[in-house]
């Protein structure tokens, strides 16, 4: 969960954190992310989301808690 453990990378002549590099790739659309988010839950359904995470079904890639509603 989260980004507590990430490293540093050499990329295009600069040293950058893996997390920041991933953000750049997403922003610049260098990789297709279709299907990366496999499950969405409303914030109030966080217990269901955590249960799913703990059950770890084979189709689970990433869970998002949607705070927009």
C-alpha atoms as one frame of an Amber mdcrd trajectory, in Angstrom:
protein
   0.000   0.000   0.000   1.228   3.471  -0.789   4.690   4.593  -1.808   6.644
   3.973   1.382   9.240   1.871  -0.395  10.628   3.199  -3.645  14.091   3.760
  -4.963  16.030   6.149  -7.116  16.676   5.793 -10.844  19.055   7.272 -13.389
  16.891   8.503 -16.260  17.923  10.753 -19.139  21.015  11.921 -17.273  19.293
  12.777 -14.001  18.682  11.025 -10.712  14.980  10.836  -9.918  12.834   8.913
  -7.446  10.999   5.939  -8.918   7.695   7.421  -7.743   8.312  10.783  -9.447
   9.461   9.030 -12.607   6.260   6.978 -12.670   4.258  10.204 -12.248   6.066
  11.706 -15.236   5.378   8.625 -17.363   1.689   8.771 -16.471   1.484  12.512
 -17.099   3.272  12.222 -20.447   1.232   9.133 -21.410   4.361   7.089 -22.107
   2.586   3.897 -21.068  -0.962   2.680 -21.529  -2.610   2.203 -18.162  -5.876
   0.717 -19.390  -6.885  -2.019 -16.987  -4.435  -0.968 -14.281  -7.262   0.148
 -11.977  -9.386  -2.962 -11.642 -11.632  -1.983  -8.725 -13.201   1.320  -7.609
 -15.026   2.011  -4.368 -16.708   5.054  -2.900 -14.805   6.376   0.104 -17.529
   5.227   2.488 -17.047   1.667   1.183 -13.418   1.556   2.302 -14.040  -1.549
   4.453 -15.156  -3.479   1.363 -12.047  -2.268  -0.468  -9.740  -3.393   2.331
 -11.475  -6.773   2.532 -10.962  -7.234  -1.202  -7.312  -6.261  -0.822  -6.834
  -8.802   1.966  -8.640 -11.513  -0.049  -6.265 -10.765  -2.958  -8.303 -12.224
  -5.845  -6.344 -13.086  -9.011  -7.938 -10.253 -11.035  -6.896  -7.548  -8.543
  -4.302  -5.070  -9.781  -5.160  -1.727  -8.158  -8.001  -0.503  -5.946  -9.043
   3.149  -5.959 -11.056   4.881  -3.258 -13.018   7.522  -5.137 -13.469  10.677
  -3.057 -15.337  12.613  -5.744 -18.820  11.699  -4.534
